[in-house]
Short mmCIF file of C-alpha atoms in Angstrom, two decimals:
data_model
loop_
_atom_site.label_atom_id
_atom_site.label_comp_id
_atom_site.label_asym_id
_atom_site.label_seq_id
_atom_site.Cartn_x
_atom_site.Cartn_y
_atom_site.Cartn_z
CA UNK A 1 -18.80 -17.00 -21.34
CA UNK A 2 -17.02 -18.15 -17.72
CA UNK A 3 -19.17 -19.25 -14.73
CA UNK A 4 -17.84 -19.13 -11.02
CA UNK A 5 -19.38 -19.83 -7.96
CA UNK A 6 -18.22 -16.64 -6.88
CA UNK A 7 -16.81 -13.38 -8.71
CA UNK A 8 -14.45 -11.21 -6.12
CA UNK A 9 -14.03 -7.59 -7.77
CA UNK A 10 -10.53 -6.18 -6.60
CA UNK A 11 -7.45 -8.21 -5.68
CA UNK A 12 -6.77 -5.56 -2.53
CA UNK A 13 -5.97 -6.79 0.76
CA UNK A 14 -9.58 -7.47 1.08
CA UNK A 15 -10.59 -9.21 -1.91
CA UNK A 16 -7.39 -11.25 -1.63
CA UNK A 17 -8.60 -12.27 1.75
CA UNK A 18 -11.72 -13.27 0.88
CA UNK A 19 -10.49 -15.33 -2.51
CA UNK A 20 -8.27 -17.49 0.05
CA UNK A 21 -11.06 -17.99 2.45
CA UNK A 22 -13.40 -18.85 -0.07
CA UNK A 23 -11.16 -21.36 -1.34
CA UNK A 24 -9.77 -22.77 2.26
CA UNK A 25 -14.09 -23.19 2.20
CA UNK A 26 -14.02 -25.25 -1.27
CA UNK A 27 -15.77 -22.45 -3.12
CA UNK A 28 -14.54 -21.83 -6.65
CA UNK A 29 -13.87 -17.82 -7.01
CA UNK A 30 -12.60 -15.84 -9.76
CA UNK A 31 -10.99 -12.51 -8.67
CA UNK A 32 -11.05 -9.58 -11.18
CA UNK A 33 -8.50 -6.77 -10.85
CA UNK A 34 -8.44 -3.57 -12.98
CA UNK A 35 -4.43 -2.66 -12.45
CA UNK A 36 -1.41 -4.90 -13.51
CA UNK A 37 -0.54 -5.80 -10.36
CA UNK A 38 -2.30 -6.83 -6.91
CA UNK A 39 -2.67 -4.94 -3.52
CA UNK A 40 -5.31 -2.16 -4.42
CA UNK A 41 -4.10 0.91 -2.02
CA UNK A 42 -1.50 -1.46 -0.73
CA UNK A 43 1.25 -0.33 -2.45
CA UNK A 44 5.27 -1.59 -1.72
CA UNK A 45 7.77 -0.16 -3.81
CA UNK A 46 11.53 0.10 -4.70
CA UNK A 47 13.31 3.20 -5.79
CA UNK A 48 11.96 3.69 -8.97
CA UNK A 49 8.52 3.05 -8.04
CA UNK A 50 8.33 -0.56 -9.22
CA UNK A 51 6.34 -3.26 -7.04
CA UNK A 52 9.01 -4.76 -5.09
CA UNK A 53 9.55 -7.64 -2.01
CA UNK A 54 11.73 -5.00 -0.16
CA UNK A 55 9.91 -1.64 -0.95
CA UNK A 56 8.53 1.31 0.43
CA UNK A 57 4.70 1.40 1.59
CA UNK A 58 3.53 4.11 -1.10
CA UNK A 59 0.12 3.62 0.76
CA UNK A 60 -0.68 2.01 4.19
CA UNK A 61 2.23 1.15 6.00
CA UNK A 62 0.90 0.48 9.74
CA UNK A 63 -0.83 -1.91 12.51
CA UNK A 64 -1.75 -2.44 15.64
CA UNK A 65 -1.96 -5.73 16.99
CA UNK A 66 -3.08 -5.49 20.21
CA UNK A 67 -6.43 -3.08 18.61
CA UNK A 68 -6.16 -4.76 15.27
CA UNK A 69 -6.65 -8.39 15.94
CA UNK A 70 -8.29 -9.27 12.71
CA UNK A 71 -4.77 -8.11 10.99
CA UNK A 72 -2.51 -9.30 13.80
CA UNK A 73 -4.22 -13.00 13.52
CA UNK A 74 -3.42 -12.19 9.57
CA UNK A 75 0.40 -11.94 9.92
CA UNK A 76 1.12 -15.18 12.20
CA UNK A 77 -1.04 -17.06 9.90
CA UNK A 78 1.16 -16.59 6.98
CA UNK A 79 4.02 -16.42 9.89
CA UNK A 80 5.06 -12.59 8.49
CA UNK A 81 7.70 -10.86 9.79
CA UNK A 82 6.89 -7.50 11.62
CA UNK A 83 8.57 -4.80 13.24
CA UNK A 84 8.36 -1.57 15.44
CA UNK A 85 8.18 1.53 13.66
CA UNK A 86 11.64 3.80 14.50
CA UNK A 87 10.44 6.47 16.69
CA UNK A 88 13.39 6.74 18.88
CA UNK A 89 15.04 10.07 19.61
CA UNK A 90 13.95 13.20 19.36
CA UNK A 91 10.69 14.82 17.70
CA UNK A 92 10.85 17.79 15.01
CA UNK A 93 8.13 20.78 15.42
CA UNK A 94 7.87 23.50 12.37
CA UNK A 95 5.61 26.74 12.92
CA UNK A 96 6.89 28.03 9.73
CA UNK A 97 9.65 28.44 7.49
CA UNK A 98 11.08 31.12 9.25
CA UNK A 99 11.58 30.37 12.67
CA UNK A 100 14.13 27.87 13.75
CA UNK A 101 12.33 24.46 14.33
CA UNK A 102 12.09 23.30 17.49
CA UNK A 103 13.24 19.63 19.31
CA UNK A 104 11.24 17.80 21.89
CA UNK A 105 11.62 14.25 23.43
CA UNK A 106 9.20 11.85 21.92
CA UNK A 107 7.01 10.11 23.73
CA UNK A 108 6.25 6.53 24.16
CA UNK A 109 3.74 5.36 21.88
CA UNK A 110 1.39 3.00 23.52
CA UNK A 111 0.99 0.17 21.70
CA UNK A 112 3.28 0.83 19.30
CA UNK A 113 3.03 0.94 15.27
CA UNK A 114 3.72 -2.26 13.41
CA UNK A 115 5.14 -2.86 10.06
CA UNK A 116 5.75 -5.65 8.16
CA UNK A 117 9.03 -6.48 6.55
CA UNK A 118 8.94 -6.26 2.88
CA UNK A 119 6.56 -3.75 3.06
CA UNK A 120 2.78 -4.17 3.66
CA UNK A 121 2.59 -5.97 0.92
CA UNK A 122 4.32 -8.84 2.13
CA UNK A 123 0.80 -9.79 2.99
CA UNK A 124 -1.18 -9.33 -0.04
CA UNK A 125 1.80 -11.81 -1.48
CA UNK A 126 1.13 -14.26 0.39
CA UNK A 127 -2.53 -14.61 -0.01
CA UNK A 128 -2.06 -14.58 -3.36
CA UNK A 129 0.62 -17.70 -3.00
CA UNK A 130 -2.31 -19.25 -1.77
CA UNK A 131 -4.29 -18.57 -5.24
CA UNK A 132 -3.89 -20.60 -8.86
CA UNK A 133 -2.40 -17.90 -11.05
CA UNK A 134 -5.53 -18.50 -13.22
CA UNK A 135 -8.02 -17.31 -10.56
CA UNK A 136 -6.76 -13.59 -10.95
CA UNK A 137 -7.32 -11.94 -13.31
CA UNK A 138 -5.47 -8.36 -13.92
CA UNK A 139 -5.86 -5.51 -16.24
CA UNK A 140 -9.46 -6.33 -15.95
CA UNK A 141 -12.24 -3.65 -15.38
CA UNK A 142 -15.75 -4.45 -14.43
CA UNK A 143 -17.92 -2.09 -16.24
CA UNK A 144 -21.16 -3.31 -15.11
CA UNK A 145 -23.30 -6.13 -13.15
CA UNK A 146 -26.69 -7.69 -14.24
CA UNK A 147 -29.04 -9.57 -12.15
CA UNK A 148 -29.75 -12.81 -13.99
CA UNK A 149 -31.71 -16.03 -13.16
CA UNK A 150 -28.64 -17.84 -12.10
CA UNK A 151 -27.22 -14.91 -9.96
CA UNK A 152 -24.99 -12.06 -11.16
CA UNK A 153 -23.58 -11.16 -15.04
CA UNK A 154 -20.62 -9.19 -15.30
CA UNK A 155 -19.32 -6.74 -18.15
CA UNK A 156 -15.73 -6.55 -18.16
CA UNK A 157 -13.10 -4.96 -20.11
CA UNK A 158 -9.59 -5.57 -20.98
CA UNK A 159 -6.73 -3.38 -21.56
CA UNK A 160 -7.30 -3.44 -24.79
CA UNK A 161 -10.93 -2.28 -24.71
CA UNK A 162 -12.07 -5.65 -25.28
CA UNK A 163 -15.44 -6.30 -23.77
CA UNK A 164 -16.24 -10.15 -22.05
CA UNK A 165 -18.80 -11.67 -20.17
CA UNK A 166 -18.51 -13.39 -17.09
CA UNK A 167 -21.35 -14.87 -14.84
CA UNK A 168 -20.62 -16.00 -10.94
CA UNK A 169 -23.97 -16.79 -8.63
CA UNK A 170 -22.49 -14.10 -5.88
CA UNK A 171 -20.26 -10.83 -6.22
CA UNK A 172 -18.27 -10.15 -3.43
CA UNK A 173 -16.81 -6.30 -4.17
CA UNK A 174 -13.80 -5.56 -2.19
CA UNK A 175 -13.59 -2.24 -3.59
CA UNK A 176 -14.21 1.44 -2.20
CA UNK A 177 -18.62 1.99 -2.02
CA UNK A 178 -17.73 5.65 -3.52
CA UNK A 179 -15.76 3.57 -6.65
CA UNK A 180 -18.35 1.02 -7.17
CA UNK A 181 -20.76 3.85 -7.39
CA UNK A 182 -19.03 5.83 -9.64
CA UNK A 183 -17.70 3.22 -12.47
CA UNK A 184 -19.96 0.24 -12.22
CA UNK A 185 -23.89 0.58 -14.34
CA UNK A 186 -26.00 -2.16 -12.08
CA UNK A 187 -29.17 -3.64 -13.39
CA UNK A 188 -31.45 -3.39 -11.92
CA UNK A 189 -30.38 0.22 -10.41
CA UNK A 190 -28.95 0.28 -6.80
CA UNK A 191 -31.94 1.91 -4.60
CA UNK A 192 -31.54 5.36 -4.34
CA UNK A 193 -30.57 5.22 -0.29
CA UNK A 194 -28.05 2.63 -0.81
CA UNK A 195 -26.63 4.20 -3.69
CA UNK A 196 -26.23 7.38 -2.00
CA UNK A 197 -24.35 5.89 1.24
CA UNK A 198 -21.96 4.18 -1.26
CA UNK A 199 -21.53 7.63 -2.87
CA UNK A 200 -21.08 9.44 0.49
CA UNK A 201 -18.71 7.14 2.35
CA UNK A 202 -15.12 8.89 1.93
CA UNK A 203 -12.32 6.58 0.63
CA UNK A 204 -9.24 6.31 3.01
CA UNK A 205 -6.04 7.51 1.56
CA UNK A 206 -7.84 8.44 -1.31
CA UNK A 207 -7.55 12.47 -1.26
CA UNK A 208 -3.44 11.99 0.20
CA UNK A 209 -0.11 12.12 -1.26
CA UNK A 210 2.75 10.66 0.61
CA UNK A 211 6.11 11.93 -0.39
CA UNK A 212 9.47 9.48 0.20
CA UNK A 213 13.35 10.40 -0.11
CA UNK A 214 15.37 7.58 -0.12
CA UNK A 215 19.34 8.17 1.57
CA UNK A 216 22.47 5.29 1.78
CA UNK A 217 21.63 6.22 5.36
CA UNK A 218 19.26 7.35 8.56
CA UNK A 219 21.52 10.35 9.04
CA UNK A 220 18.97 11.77 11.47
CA UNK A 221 19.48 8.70 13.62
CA UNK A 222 22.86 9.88 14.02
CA UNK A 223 22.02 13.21 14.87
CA UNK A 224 19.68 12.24 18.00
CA UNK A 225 16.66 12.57 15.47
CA UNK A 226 14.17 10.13 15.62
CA UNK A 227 12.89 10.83 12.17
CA UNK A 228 9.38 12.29 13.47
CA UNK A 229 8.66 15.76 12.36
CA UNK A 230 4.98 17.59 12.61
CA UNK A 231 5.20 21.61 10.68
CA UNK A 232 2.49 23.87 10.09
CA UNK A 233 4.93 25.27 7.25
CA UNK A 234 4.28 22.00 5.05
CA UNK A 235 3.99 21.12 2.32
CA UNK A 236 4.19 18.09 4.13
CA UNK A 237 2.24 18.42 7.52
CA UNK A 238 3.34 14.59 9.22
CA UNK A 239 6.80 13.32 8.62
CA UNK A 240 8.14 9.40 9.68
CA UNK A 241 11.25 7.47 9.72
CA UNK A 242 10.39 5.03 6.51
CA UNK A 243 13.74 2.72 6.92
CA UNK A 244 12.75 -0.61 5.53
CA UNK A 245 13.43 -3.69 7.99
CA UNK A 246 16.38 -4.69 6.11
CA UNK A 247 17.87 -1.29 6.36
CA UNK A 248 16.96 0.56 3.37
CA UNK A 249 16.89 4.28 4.39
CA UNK A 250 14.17 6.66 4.06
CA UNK A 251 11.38 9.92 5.14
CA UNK A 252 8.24 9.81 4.31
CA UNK A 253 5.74 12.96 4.51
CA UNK A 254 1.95 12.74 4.49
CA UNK A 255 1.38 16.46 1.93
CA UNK A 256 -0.69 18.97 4.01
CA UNK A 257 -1.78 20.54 0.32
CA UNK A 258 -5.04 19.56 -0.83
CA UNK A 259 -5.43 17.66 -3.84
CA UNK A 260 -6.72 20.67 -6.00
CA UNK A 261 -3.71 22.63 -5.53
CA UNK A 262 -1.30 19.71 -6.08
CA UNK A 263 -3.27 19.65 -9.49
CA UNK A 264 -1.87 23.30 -10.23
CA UNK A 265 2.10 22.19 -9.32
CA UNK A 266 4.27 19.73 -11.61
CA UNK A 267 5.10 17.16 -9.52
CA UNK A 268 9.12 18.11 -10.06
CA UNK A 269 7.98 20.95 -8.08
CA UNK A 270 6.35 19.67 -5.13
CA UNK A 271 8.83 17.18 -4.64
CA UNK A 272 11.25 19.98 -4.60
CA UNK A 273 9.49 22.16 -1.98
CA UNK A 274 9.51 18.90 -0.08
CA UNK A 275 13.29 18.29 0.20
CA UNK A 276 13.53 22.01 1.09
CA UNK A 277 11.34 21.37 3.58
CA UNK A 278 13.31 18.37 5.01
CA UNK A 279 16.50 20.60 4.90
CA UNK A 280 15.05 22.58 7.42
CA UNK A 281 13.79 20.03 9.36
CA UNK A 282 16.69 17.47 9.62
CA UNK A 283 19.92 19.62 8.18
CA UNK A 284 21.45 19.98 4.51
CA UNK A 285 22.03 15.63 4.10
CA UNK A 286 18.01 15.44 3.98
CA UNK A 287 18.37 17.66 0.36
CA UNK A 288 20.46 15.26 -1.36
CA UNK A 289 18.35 11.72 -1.58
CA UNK A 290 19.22 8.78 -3.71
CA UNK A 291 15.77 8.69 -5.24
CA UNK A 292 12.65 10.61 -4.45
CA UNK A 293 8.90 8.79 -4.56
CA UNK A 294 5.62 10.79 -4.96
CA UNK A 295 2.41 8.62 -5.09
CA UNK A 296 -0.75 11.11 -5.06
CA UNK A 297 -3.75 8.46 -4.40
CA UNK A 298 -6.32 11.76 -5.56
CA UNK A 299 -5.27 11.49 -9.26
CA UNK A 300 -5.32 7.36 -9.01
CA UNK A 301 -8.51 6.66 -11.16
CA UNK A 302 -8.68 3.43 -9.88
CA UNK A 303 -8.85 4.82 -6.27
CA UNK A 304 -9.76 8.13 -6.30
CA UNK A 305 -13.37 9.84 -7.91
CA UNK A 306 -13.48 13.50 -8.52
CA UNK A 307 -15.78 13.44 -4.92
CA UNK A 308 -12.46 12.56 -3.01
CA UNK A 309 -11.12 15.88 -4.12
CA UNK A 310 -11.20 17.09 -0.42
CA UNK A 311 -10.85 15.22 2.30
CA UNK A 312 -13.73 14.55 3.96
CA UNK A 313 -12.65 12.48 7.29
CA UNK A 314 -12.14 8.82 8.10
CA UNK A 315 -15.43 6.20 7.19
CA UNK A 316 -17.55 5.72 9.99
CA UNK A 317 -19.53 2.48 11.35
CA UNK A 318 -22.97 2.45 10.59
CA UNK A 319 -25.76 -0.24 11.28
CA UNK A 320 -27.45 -0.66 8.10
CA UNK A 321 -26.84 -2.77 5.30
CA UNK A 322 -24.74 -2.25 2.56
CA UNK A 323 -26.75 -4.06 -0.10
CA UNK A 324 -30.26 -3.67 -0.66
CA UNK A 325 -33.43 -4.36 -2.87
CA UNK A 326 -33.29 -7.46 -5.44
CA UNK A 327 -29.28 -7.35 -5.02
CA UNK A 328 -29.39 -8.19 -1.12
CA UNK A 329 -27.97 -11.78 -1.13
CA UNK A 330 -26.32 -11.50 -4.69
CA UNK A 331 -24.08 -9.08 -4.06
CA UNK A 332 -21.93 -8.09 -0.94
CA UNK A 333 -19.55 -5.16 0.15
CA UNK A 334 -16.05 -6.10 1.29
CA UNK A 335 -14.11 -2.75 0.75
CA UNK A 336 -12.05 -1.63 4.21
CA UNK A 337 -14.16 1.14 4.26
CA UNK A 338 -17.39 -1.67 5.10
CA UNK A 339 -16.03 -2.86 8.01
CA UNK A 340 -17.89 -2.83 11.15
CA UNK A 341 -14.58 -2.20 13.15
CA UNK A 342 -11.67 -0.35 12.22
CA UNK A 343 -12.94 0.88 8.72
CA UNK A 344 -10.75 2.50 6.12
CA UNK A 345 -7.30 0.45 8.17
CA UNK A 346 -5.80 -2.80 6.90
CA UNK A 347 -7.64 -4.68 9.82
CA UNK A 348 -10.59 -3.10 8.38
CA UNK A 349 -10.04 -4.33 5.04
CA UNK A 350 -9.64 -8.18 6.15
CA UNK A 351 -12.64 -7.50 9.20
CA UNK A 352 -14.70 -6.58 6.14
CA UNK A 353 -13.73 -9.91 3.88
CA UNK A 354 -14.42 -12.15 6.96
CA UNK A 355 -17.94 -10.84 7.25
CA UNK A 356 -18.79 -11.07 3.37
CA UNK A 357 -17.40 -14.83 2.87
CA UNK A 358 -19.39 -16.02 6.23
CA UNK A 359 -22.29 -14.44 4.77
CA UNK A 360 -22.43 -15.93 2.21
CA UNK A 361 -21.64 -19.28 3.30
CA UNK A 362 -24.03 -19.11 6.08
CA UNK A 363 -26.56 -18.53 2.76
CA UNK A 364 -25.22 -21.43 0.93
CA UNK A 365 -25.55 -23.52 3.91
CA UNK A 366 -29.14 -22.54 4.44
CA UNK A 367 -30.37 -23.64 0.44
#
């Protein structure tokens, strides 16, 4: 059996965030991580869908520092490199398949979208630089939490089915309230109420899909194209210029089809109807990529619960507490989606590990 001073469940953004301020604060933390790899819903990746330093942003790829200043405060800390997103030249509008699609300037974005070279996960990287290797600890599901006498027990599991015991005196989980609710038994119970909020709070990104093609190059730069594209046709509905800071070129498409009915497709498919789709929209170059990504966050069970089938909006702020009942001051909530500003966004997601480390050092301070 391991003891910590403080368990972190999920090495996202968030829980990242809160394992380096926790140890900038002296505090011994353990964080537990149920994938091979770091970053949660932050998500970087090369051409064969491989974590990578240069990669694509298979899940959040923008900020906005002058709303964002939780996130914007993140990247000069760890001095990361950002950029604007391309949105120069003209805009693409689709009312269906059949009629010609039409081109309109673009207009100014005010402030602009940020990204960060090397993908958004540039910055779980370098919180994790921060971290021994042997405070995270992947391929590691928590299956349930215990209230003991010296604070929390936790049930974990291995990839190999393996079942281990781990104690900490606080739990800070910087996962999703619907995915706590749904995989992790508490004992005592969660009160009904709070049990329910976690349950009804939708995840961000977790009923999308986001499609990429990957070219040698922005052809529809050339072409007076800024890369922006909104159809009513689908199946994508929102369409970007993805080129990486170092040039790699790309699309991406948000898919306007619901998660149910991407179920009834193969995947070889949809990606299909997408490149037809980006024929129309940019000319016959957009149908021959170098590589094609598909990352559908709905069928992610480490994201996604069968509740996030349809999408049911962005999380809202609310007022009362997360935590309630004999786990109020054992147990905190830093998932994005917790945040009291900018929930569900990467600002969110380090807003909400800010607040859940100064809690409970304000608590420490006051035994």
């Amino acid at each position: 059996m391991r003891s910590y001073e403080v368990a972190v469940v999920g090495a996202g953004l968030a829980g990242l965030y809160a394992a380096w301020a926790l140890k900038a604060s002296g505090v011994d933390a353990l964080v537990i991580e149920a994938r091979e790899r770091i970053g949660g819903r932050v998500f970087s990746a090369d051409a064969s869908g491989n974590s990578s330093e240069d990669g694509f942003d298979l899940g959040p790829s923008w900020y906005w520092p002058q709303m964002q200043p939780a996130m914007a405060d993140l990247v000069a800390e760890f001095d990361l490199q950002s950029f604007v997103q391309h949105s120069e030249g003209e805009v693409v509008f689709e009312r269906s398949p059949s009629q010609r699609p039409q081109r309109f300037p673009a207009m100014m974005q005010e402030p602009p979208s940020m990204r960060l070279a090397g993908g958004t996960a540039a910055a779980v990287r370098a919180l994790a630089r921060e971290l021994s290797p042997d405070s995270i600890l992947l391929r590691t599901k928590v299956k349930g939490m215990m209230l003991v006498s010296a604070g929390v027990r936790l049930t974990v599991e291995n990839a190999s089915g393996e079942q281990d015991i781990i104690d900490a005196g606080h739990v800070i989980a910087a996962l999703p309230p619907r995915l706590i609710e749904a995989t992790i038994t508490f004992s005592p119970a969660q009160e009904g109420a709070t049990a329910g909020r976690w349950r009804d709070t939708p995840t961000w990104m977790a009923p999308h899909a986001k499609f990429f093609a990957i070219y040698d190059r922005p052809f529809w730069r050339a072409a007076g194209l800024s890369g922006t594209a909104q159809s009513i046709a689908g199946p994508m509905a929102e369409i970007h210029d993805a080129t990486t800071a170092s040039g790699r070129a790309a699309l991406f498409g948000f898919i306007g089809v619901g998660a149910e009915q991407r179920a009834a497709v193969s995947e070889e498919t949809l990606k299909i109807a997408c490149l037809v789709q980006l024929e129309r929209l940019f000319g016959p170059a957009a149908r021959s990529p170098i590589a094609t990504l598909l990352k559908d966050w709905a069928v992610d069970p480490l994201t996604a619960t069968s509740t996030d089938l349809v999408a049911a909006g962005h999380p809202v702020v609310r007022d009362d507490a997360w935590v309630t009942g004999g786990w109020d001051g054992r147990l905190s909530l830093a998932g994005s989606e917790t945040s009291p500003t900018e929930p569900g966004y990467l600002s969110g997601a380090v807003t909400a590990a800010q607040r859940a480390v100064s809690q409970y050092l304000s608590k420490q301070g006051a035994r």
